[in-house]
Amino acid sequence: MRGVYVLGVAAMALATAAAVPAMAQNVRGVSKSEVVIGQHTDLSGPAASYGVHVSNAMRLYFDKINGEGGVHGRKIRFIVEDHQYQVPRAVQAANKLINRDRIFLMAGALGTPHNNAVFEEQFKANVPNLSPLTAARSMAEPFHKLKFQTFSSYYDHSRAGIKYLVEKNGRKKLCTLYQDTDFGKEILEAVQDQAKAMNMQVVETATNKPTDTDFTAQITKLRSAGCDLIAMGAIVRDAIVPYATARKMGWTDVDFVSQSASFDQIVASAPGGVTEGLYVGAGTVMPYRDTANATVAAWWDAYKAKYGSDPNIGAVYGHNIADLIVTALQRAGKDLTTEKFLAALESINGYRDIFGGPVISFGPNKHQGTTDVLFYQIQKGRFVQIAGPLKY
């Protein structure tokens, strides 16, 4: 009877195995025919202009790869969940992706607190996090085997921008205007650290709420302190409004410098040219169709043909993330495991995107692709690169 029981269990196991897709070495999110990649992002909230374009560009790239037969015979299934830029929704979306969809990889997830809120459960499930859509240092620090960030951080952008303007424009009185949030405090720390490194003092500080629309008091305070360089912990609107306020008040003998959270064409093309002259440090290139090379122009046109709109900087990030994923999947080989994928990412050295961005290199103890900063000034409604790559 015992022999019959053992044979019965074996038969049940075989039946169960036949009832579900054969998984490659029992790796979550990987079967013989596909690999599942997830993303929680904003598709309908205040940051949707980023989230929609990032996910669109990734899907455009994956569709092309799938149309060519996939990677080592596997198609890429890309699942995107909308968190509307709300942390509780991000947690809910990530739980679905991790536990129900059993994703192999999380990529391009948007938002600093949103990523931070799901890391613990995500890493317990052994799901890597690649190139989140935030330049916060916590996306790569402290080091974790599953954390990979592609581009330089807000902190890098701020420090490099300050150093450049002090050295090139002779600025001496450093000040800062920053959001009273975790994001803004990271910028404040960058300002303080760069001031210390250059034997300078932070002459004055001012803060704002993300929802503020009137910056008269902050600009008046900073002007009264005699600031000639203001580092901004700003995103989009809170970069446009204070800069425009200063210029409207006739305060022109001062440089304002922001970081990649303000690296959005909405800022450069603000009505009336009110952001002309603003400096921004960033981790990638801002392409324009009329000056693009043939490769970028073809990508631009393919994106517009599929989605009916021009790509923005979010689409640039999305294309680069998807390209890195496919590069790593190709290197990982046919017998895909999480460990082989991580080793493949760590083997990437000297990678350049099609837009001409900074060189990306990872390693066993290096999961921040670059700390290089490209430095821009808004001129005639566009971001014009004036320096870089910069270090500090």
Tab-separated table of C-alpha atoms in Angstrom:
chain	number	residue	atom	x	y	z
A	1	MET	CA	0.000	0.000	0.000
A	2	ARG	CA	2.862	2.378	0.859
A	3	GLY	CA	4.297	1.933	-2.663
A	4	VAL	CA	0.901	2.720	-4.196
A	5	TYR	CA	0.674	5.905	-2.062
A	6	VAL	CA	4.111	7.119	-3.192
A	7	LEU	CA	3.217	6.492	-6.831
A	8	GLY	CA	-0.032	8.403	-6.319
A	9	VAL	CA	1.769	11.418	-4.896
A	10	ALA	CA	4.222	11.354	-7.786
A	11	ALA	CA	1.377	11.226	-10.288
A	12	MET	CA	-0.341	14.166	-8.586
A	13	ALA	CA	2.888	16.175	-8.701
A	14	LEU	CA	3.263	15.479	-12.408
A	15	ALA	CA	-0.340	16.474	-13.027
A	16	THR	CA	0.131	19.701	-11.078
A	17	ALA	CA	3.298	20.531	-12.983
A	18	ALA	CA	1.491	19.947	-16.275
A	19	ALA	CA	-1.359	22.226	-15.213
A	20	VAL	CA	0.836	25.355	-14.883
A	21	PRO	CA	3.430	26.853	-17.241
A	22	ALA	CA	6.804	25.194	-16.836
A	23	MET	CA	8.949	27.605	-14.831
A	24	ALA	CA	12.634	27.947	-15.520
A	25	GLN	CA	14.347	26.458	-12.470
A	26	ASN	CA	11.259	27.537	-10.488
A	27	VAL	CA	12.272	31.188	-10.833
A	28	ARG	CA	9.407	33.544	-10.114
A	29	GLY	CA	8.221	35.476	-13.168
A	30	VAL	CA	10.139	33.291	-15.613
A	31	SER	CA	8.717	30.551	-17.817
A	32	LYS	CA	9.955	28.935	-20.998
A	33	SER	CA	7.985	31.455	-23.011
A	34	GLU	CA	8.099	34.709	-21.022
A	35	VAL	CA	9.636	36.892	-18.344
A	36	VAL	CA	7.362	39.173	-16.318
A	37	ILE	CA	8.419	42.726	-15.478
A	38	GLY	CA	6.398	45.072	-13.263
A	39	GLN	CA	6.107	48.759	-12.596
A	40	HIS	CA	4.107	50.856	-10.137
A	41	THR	CA	3.817	54.422	-11.348
A	42	ASP	CA	1.543	57.417	-11.779
A	43	LEU	CA	-0.759	57.179	-14.788
A	44	SER	CA	-3.524	59.539	-13.636
A	45	GLY	CA	-2.184	61.734	-10.822
A	46	PRO	CA	0.098	64.783	-10.486
A	47	ALA	CA	3.174	63.025	-11.900
A	48	ALA	CA	1.381	61.284	-14.774
A	49	SER	CA	3.353	63.233	-17.390
A	50	TYR	CA	6.347	61.175	-16.256
A	51	GLY	CA	4.632	57.881	-15.510
A	52	VAL	CA	2.674	57.616	-18.759
A	53	HIS	CA	5.660	58.415	-20.978
A	54	VAL	CA	8.040	56.120	-19.093
A	55	SER	CA	5.707	53.153	-19.360
A	56	ASN	CA	4.822	53.966	-22.981
A	57	ALA	CA	8.482	54.073	-24.026
A	58	MET	CA	9.239	50.811	-22.249
A	59	ARG	CA	6.262	49.117	-23.886
A	60	LEU	CA	7.306	50.430	-27.309
A	61	TYR	CA	10.754	48.904	-26.826
A	62	PHE	CA	9.474	45.601	-25.446
A	63	ASP	CA	6.933	45.283	-28.270
A	64	LYS	CA	9.777	45.603	-30.770
A	65	ILE	CA	11.833	42.957	-28.966
A	66	ASN	CA	8.839	40.636	-28.683
A	67	GLY	CA	8.111	41.099	-32.365
A	68	GLU	CA	11.628	39.881	-33.093
A	69	GLY	CA	11.115	36.732	-31.032
A	70	GLY	CA	11.955	37.995	-27.551
A	71	VAL	CA	15.156	37.354	-25.614
A	72	HIS	CA	16.427	33.765	-25.733
A	73	GLY	CA	12.956	32.786	-26.936
A	74	ARG	CA	11.142	34.524	-24.079
A	75	LYS	CA	8.672	37.347	-24.651
A	76	ILE	CA	8.610	40.183	-22.141
A	77	ARG	CA	5.280	40.660	-20.370
A	78	PHE	CA	5.139	44.151	-18.927
A	79	ILE	CA	2.548	44.868	-16.206
A	80	VAL	CA	1.984	48.479	-15.140
A	81	GLU	CA	-0.077	49.510	-12.121
A	82	ASP	CA	-1.301	53.077	-11.473
A	83	HIS	CA	-0.623	54.411	-7.966
A	84	GLN	CA	-1.780	57.980	-8.752
A	85	TYR	CA	1.304	59.217	-6.880
A	86	GLN	CA	-0.165	58.010	-3.580
A	87	VAL	CA	2.018	55.904	-1.286
A	88	PRO	CA	-0.791	53.603	-0.003
A	89	ARG	CA	-1.773	52.881	-3.598
A	90	ALA	CA	1.881	52.185	-4.442
A	91	VAL	CA	2.024	49.614	-1.644
A	92	GLN	CA	-1.181	48.011	-2.895
A	93	ALA	CA	0.054	47.988	-6.505
A	94	ALA	CA	3.431	46.537	-5.554
A	95	ASN	CA	1.804	43.798	-3.475
A	96	LYS	CA	-0.250	42.775	-6.513
A	97	LEU	CA	2.783	42.770	-8.787
A	98	ILE	CA	4.926	40.825	-6.330
A	99	ASN	CA	2.425	38.336	-4.927
A	100	ARG	CA	-0.227	37.855	-7.610
A	101	ASP	CA	1.683	38.540	-10.820
A	102	ARG	CA	4.915	37.143	-9.352
A	103	ILE	CA	7.106	39.547	-11.305
A	104	PHE	CA	10.744	38.774	-11.961
A	105	LEU	CA	11.850	42.427	-11.858
A	106	MET	CA	10.519	45.847	-10.811
A	107	ALA	CA	11.690	48.569	-13.196
A	108	GLY	CA	11.065	52.291	-13.590
A	109	ALA	CA	8.836	52.533	-10.501
A	110	LEU	CA	8.046	56.194	-9.865
A	111	GLY	CA	8.476	58.212	-6.681
A	112	THR	CA	10.858	58.321	-3.731
A	113	PRO	CA	8.449	57.519	-0.852
A	114	HIS	CA	6.601	55.078	-3.103
A	115	ASN	CA	9.722	52.997	-3.748
A	116	ASN	CA	10.928	53.246	-0.160
A	117	ALA	CA	7.540	52.037	1.100
A	118	VAL	CA	7.694	48.763	-0.844
A	119	PHE	CA	11.395	47.881	-0.712
A	120	GLU	CA	11.165	45.665	2.362
A	121	GLU	CA	8.465	43.354	0.989
A	122	GLN	CA	9.908	43.496	-2.508
A	123	PHE	CA	13.359	42.431	-1.366
A	124	LYS	CA	11.941	39.692	0.859
A	125	ALA	CA	10.526	38.244	-2.350
A	126	ASN	CA	13.952	38.572	-4.015
A	127	VAL	CA	12.649	40.979	-6.677
A	128	PRO	CA	15.344	43.367	-8.002
A	129	ASN	CA	14.643	47.081	-8.364
A	130	LEU	CA	16.127	48.666	-11.486
A	131	SER	CA	16.285	52.371	-12.343
A	132	PRO	CA	13.402	53.789	-10.302
A	133	LEU	CA	12.020	57.119	-11.510
A	134	THR	CA	13.503	59.209	-8.743
A	135	ALA	CA	17.049	60.428	-8.267
A	136	ALA	CA	16.976	60.129	-4.475
A	137	ARG	CA	20.104	58.603	-2.976
A	138	SER	CA	18.016	55.981	-1.161
A	139	MET	CA	17.479	54.263	-4.510
A	140	ALA	CA	21.100	53.088	-4.394
A	141	GLU	CA	22.109	53.690	-0.771
A	142	PRO	CA	22.692	51.878	1.429
A	143	PHE	CA	24.057	49.229	-0.904
A	144	HIS	CA	21.748	46.271	-1.434
A	145	LYS	CA	22.256	43.409	-3.866
A	146	LEU	CA	18.798	44.068	-5.394
A	147	LYS	CA	19.059	47.873	-5.770
A	148	PHE	CA	20.287	49.289	-9.086
A	149	GLN	CA	20.069	52.965	-9.987
A	150	THR	CA	21.095	54.102	-13.440
A	151	PHE	CA	21.600	57.871	-13.292
A	152	SER	CA	23.157	60.368	-10.897
A	153	SER	CA	21.266	61.687	-7.872
A	154	TYR	CA	19.593	64.972	-6.941
A	155	TYR	CA	22.422	65.335	-4.447
A	156	ASP	CA	25.014	64.942	-7.223
A	157	HIS	CA	23.194	67.409	-9.481
A	158	SER	CA	23.006	70.060	-6.756
A	159	ARG	CA	26.606	69.781	-5.627
A	160	ALA	CA	28.012	69.760	-9.162
A	161	GLY	CA	25.871	72.743	-10.160
A	162	ILE	CA	26.935	74.784	-7.152
A	163	LYS	CA	30.602	74.007	-7.753
A	164	TYR	CA	30.362	74.986	-11.417
A	165	LEU	CA	28.643	78.328	-10.758
A	166	VAL	CA	30.964	79.283	-7.904
A	167	GLU	CA	34.009	78.576	-10.070
A	168	LYS	CA	32.733	79.861	-13.423
A	169	ASN	CA	30.484	82.750	-12.403
A	170	GLY	CA	32.376	83.800	-9.274
A	171	ARG	CA	29.428	83.363	-6.962
A	172	LYS	CA	30.188	83.896	-3.279
A	173	LYS	CA	26.938	84.051	-1.284
A	174	LEU	CA	25.279	80.646	-1.401
A	175	CYS	CA	21.650	80.244	-0.354
A	176	THR	CA	18.938	77.638	-0.805
A	177	LEU	CA	15.189	77.482	-1.375
A	178	TYR	CA	13.809	73.998	-0.889
A	179	GLN	CA	10.624	72.044	-0.326
A	180	ASP	CA	9.979	71.202	3.301
A	181	THR	CA	9.872	67.499	2.413
A	182	ASP	CA	12.297	64.575	2.438
A	183	PHE	CA	13.123	65.450	-1.165
A	184	GLY	CA	13.909	69.051	-0.242
A	185	LYS	CA	15.998	68.047	2.744
A	186	GLU	CA	18.234	65.977	0.477
A	187	ILE	CA	18.906	69.150	-1.521
A	188	LEU	CA	19.615	71.080	1.688
A	189	GLU	CA	22.173	68.446	2.675
A	190	ALA	CA	23.834	68.746	-0.737
A	191	VAL	CA	24.041	72.534	-0.344
A	192	GLN	CA	25.525	72.249	3.143
A	193	ASP	CA	28.046	69.600	2.105
A	194	GLN	CA	29.188	71.509	-0.973
A	195	ALA	CA	29.508	74.725	1.026
A	196	LYS	CA	31.708	72.920	3.531
A	197	ALA	CA	33.818	71.383	0.748
A	198	MET	CA	34.439	74.846	-0.751
A	199	ASN	CA	34.948	76.637	2.589
A	200	MET	CA	31.792	78.673	2.100
A	201	GLN	CA	28.878	79.525	4.330
A	202	VAL	CA	25.209	78.991	3.544
A	203	VAL	CA	24.120	82.593	3.909
A	204	GLU	CA	20.358	82.048	4.074
A	205	THR	CA	17.689	79.366	3.656
A	206	ALA	CA	14.002	79.464	2.797
A	207	THR	CA	11.413	76.702	2.500
A	208	ASN	CA	8.136	76.121	0.720
A	209	LYS	CA	5.325	73.619	0.634
A	210	PRO	CA	4.881	71.646	-2.608
A	211	THR	CA	1.485	73.325	-3.047
A	212	ASP	CA	2.684	76.937	-2.605
A	213	THR	CA	1.856	79.353	-5.402
A	214	ASP	CA	3.179	82.614	-3.942
A	215	PHE	CA	6.920	82.893	-3.284
A	216	THR	CA	7.149	86.633	-2.635
A	217	ALA	CA	8.116	86.198	1.026
A	218	GLN	CA	10.828	83.624	0.303
A	219	ILE	CA	12.360	85.623	-2.551
A	220	THR	CA	12.286	88.827	-0.499
A	221	LYS	CA	14.052	87.046	2.377
A	222	LEU	CA	16.786	85.652	0.127
A	223	ARG	CA	17.283	88.947	-1.690
A	224	SER	CA	17.611	90.810	1.585
A	225	ALA	CA	20.393	88.404	2.586
A	226	GLY	CA	22.395	89.376	-0.510
A	227	CYS	CA	22.383	85.895	-2.044
A	228	ASP	CA	24.047	85.598	-5.447
A	229	LEU	CA	23.524	81.832	-5.893
A	230	ILE	CA	20.350	79.982	-4.913
A	231	ALA	CA	20.231	76.180	-5.070
A	232	MET	CA	16.656	74.979	-5.423
A	233	GLY	CA	15.018	71.901	-3.993
A	234	ALA	CA	12.233	72.318	-6.537
A	235	ILE	CA	10.273	70.129	-8.919
A	236	VAL	CA	8.255	71.834	-11.689
A	237	ARG	CA	5.893	74.567	-10.542
A	238	ASP	CA	8.036	75.468	-7.519
A	239	ALA	CA	10.964	75.975	-9.891
A	240	ILE	CA	9.031	78.182	-12.310
A	241	VAL	CA	7.196	80.451	-9.867
A	242	PRO	CA	10.043	81.584	-7.543
A	243	TYR	CA	12.413	82.161	-10.458
A	244	ALA	CA	9.753	84.190	-12.292
A	245	THR	CA	9.019	86.075	-9.071
A	246	ALA	CA	12.666	87.097	-8.663
A	247	ARG	CA	12.878	88.319	-12.243
A	248	LYS	CA	9.576	90.201	-11.933
A	249	MET	CA	10.984	91.956	-8.869
A	250	GLY	CA	13.987	93.013	-10.942
A	251	TRP	CA	16.399	90.726	-9.138
A	252	THR	CA	18.750	89.627	-11.901
A	253	ASP	CA	22.227	89.609	-10.326
A	254	VAL	CA	21.687	86.124	-8.904
A	255	ASP	CA	21.958	82.594	-10.317
A	256	PHE	CA	19.299	79.964	-9.611
A	257	VAL	CA	20.240	76.295	-10.031
A	258	SER	CA	17.912	73.312	-9.730
A	259	GLN	CA	18.293	69.561	-10.302
A	260	SER	CA	16.717	66.829	-12.396
A	261	ALA	CA	13.311	67.025	-10.712
A	262	SER	CA	12.996	70.322	-12.642
A	263	PHE	CA	14.453	68.856	-15.845
A	264	ASP	CA	11.160	68.938	-17.681
A	265	GLN	CA	10.325	70.775	-20.893
A	266	ILE	CA	7.350	72.274	-19.051
A	267	VAL	CA	9.898	74.292	-17.070
A	268	ALA	CA	11.946	75.340	-20.101
A	269	SER	CA	8.934	76.390	-22.163
A	270	ALA	CA	7.056	78.228	-19.398
A	271	PRO	CA	4.817	80.951	-20.896
A	272	GLY	CA	6.433	84.304	-21.454
A	273	GLY	CA	9.956	82.911	-21.218
A	274	VAL	CA	9.894	83.434	-17.454
A	275	THR	CA	12.481	80.692	-16.826
A	276	GLU	CA	15.095	81.978	-19.284
A	277	GLY	CA	18.549	81.663	-17.742
A	278	LEU	CA	17.666	79.067	-15.091
A	279	TYR	CA	20.408	76.453	-14.563
A	280	VAL	CA	19.631	72.760	-14.056
A	281	GLY	CA	21.877	69.780	-13.330
A	282	ALA	CA	20.643	66.432	-14.654
A	283	GLY	CA	21.659	62.849	-15.302
A	284	THR	CA	20.654	62.459	-18.935
A	285	VAL	CA	20.199	64.240	-22.250
A	286	MET	CA	17.128	66.258	-23.265
A	287	PRO	CA	16.626	65.489	-26.987
A	288	TYR	CA	14.789	67.667	-29.491
A	289	ARG	CA	13.420	66.300	-32.763
A	290	ASP	CA	14.850	69.010	-35.018
A	291	THR	CA	18.398	68.519	-33.740
A	292	ALA	CA	18.309	64.739	-33.223
A	293	ASN	CA	20.558	62.282	-35.024
A	294	ALA	CA	19.010	59.643	-37.289
A	295	THR	CA	18.696	57.008	-34.537
A	296	VAL	CA	16.970	59.324	-32.076
A	297	ALA	CA	14.778	60.810	-34.815
A	298	ALA	CA	13.576	57.322	-35.794
A	299	TRP	CA	12.798	56.524	-32.159
A	300	TRP	CA	10.974	59.836	-31.780
A	301	ASP	CA	8.850	59.225	-34.851
A	302	ALA	CA	8.017	55.641	-33.829
A	303	TYR	CA	6.907	56.860	-30.402
A	304	LYS	CA	4.734	59.611	-31.863
A	305	ALA	CA	3.214	57.254	-34.425
A	306	LYS	CA	2.190	54.802	-31.711
A	307	TYR	CA	1.041	57.189	-28.975
A	308	GLY	CA	0.034	60.320	-30.876
A	309	SER	CA	2.269	62.692	-28.930
A	310	ASP	CA	5.891	63.728	-28.829
A	311	PRO	CA	8.024	61.894	-26.257
A	312	ASN	CA	9.111	63.858	-23.192
A	313	ILE	CA	12.037	63.305	-20.826
A	314	GLY	CA	10.079	60.462	-19.187
A	315	ALA	CA	10.131	58.607	-22.499
A	316	VAL	CA	13.915	59.020	-22.625
A	317	TYR	CA	14.189	57.385	-19.212
A	318	GLY	CA	11.784	54.643	-20.272
A	319	HIS	CA	13.704	53.778	-23.423
A	320	ASN	CA	16.979	53.598	-21.522
A	321	ILE	CA	15.531	51.400	-18.769
A	322	ALA	CA	14.066	48.966	-21.298
A	323	ASP	CA	17.328	48.829	-23.236
A	324	LEU	CA	19.301	48.043	-20.081
A	325	ILE	CA	16.842	45.291	-19.148
A	326	VAL	CA	17.159	43.624	-22.537
A	327	THR	CA	20.945	43.986	-22.459
A	328	ALA	CA	21.067	42.220	-19.086
A	329	LEU	CA	18.588	39.509	-20.143
A	330	GLN	CA	20.709	38.761	-23.196
A	331	ARG	CA	23.854	38.494	-21.079
A	332	ALA	CA	22.148	36.370	-18.426
A	333	GLY	CA	21.645	33.560	-20.947
A	334	LYS	CA	18.856	31.134	-21.696
A	335	ASP	CA	18.793	29.531	-18.231
A	336	LEU	CA	17.573	32.699	-16.553
A	337	THR	CA	17.706	33.097	-12.773
A	338	THR	CA	17.666	36.167	-10.569
A	339	GLU	CA	21.294	35.564	-9.632
A	340	LYS	CA	22.350	35.363	-13.285
A	341	PHE	CA	20.402	38.525	-14.074
A	342	LEU	CA	22.064	40.416	-11.207
A	343	ALA	CA	25.492	39.207	-12.364
A	344	ALA	CA	24.633	40.332	-15.893
A	345	LEU	CA	23.711	43.814	-14.659
A	346	GLU	CA	26.942	43.959	-12.677
A	347	SER	CA	28.878	43.071	-15.835
A	348	ILE	CA	27.611	46.145	-17.712
A	349	ASN	CA	30.517	48.531	-18.163
A	350	GLY	CA	30.807	51.535	-20.462
A	351	TYR	CA	27.145	51.493	-21.554
A	352	ARG	CA	25.938	54.534	-23.558
A	353	ASP	CA	22.332	55.235	-24.431
A	354	ILE	CA	21.229	56.369	-27.895
A	355	PHE	CA	20.825	59.959	-26.683
A	356	GLY	CA	24.473	60.397	-25.692
A	357	GLY	CA	23.973	60.376	-21.935
A	358	PRO	CA	26.674	59.667	-19.340
A	359	VAL	CA	28.545	56.358	-19.393
A	360	ILE	CA	26.838	53.733	-17.214
A	361	SER	CA	28.906	51.102	-15.406
A	362	PHE	CA	27.919	48.698	-12.647
A	363	GLY	CA	29.954	46.211	-10.641
A	364	PRO	CA	29.656	43.676	-7.796
A	365	ASN	CA	29.981	46.495	-5.259
A	366	LYS	CA	28.735	49.344	-7.457
A	367	HIS	CA	25.037	49.596	-8.191
A	368	GLN	CA	24.922	53.332	-8.990
A	369	GLY	CA	25.462	53.496	-12.734
A	370	THR	CA	27.035	56.960	-12.721
A	371	THR	CA	27.491	60.082	-10.624
A	372	ASP	CA	28.185	62.223	-13.705
A	373	VAL	CA	26.123	65.391	-14.092
A	374	LEU	CA	25.187	67.163	-17.318
A	375	PHE	CA	24.709	70.890	-16.806
A	376	TYR	CA	22.064	72.918	-18.629
A	377	GLN	CA	20.790	76.454	-18.947
A	378	ILE	CA	17.381	77.375	-20.318
A	379	GLN	CA	17.898	79.398	-23.485
A	380	LYS	CA	15.087	80.385	-25.854
A	381	GLY	CA	12.708	77.904	-24.288
A	382	ARG	CA	15.026	74.891	-24.404
A	383	PHE	CA	17.511	73.133	-22.179
A	384	VAL	CA	20.932	73.813	-23.684
A	385	GLN	CA	23.838	71.786	-22.328
A	386	ILE	CA	26.629	74.152	-21.338
A	387	ALA	CA	28.918	71.766	-19.452
A	388	GLY	CA	29.458	68.181	-18.427
A	389	PRO	CA	29.876	65.553	-17.453
A	390	LEU	CA	30.682	67.283	-14.176
A	391	LYS	CA	31.948	65.967	-10.846
A	392	TYR	CA	32.209	67.758	-7.546
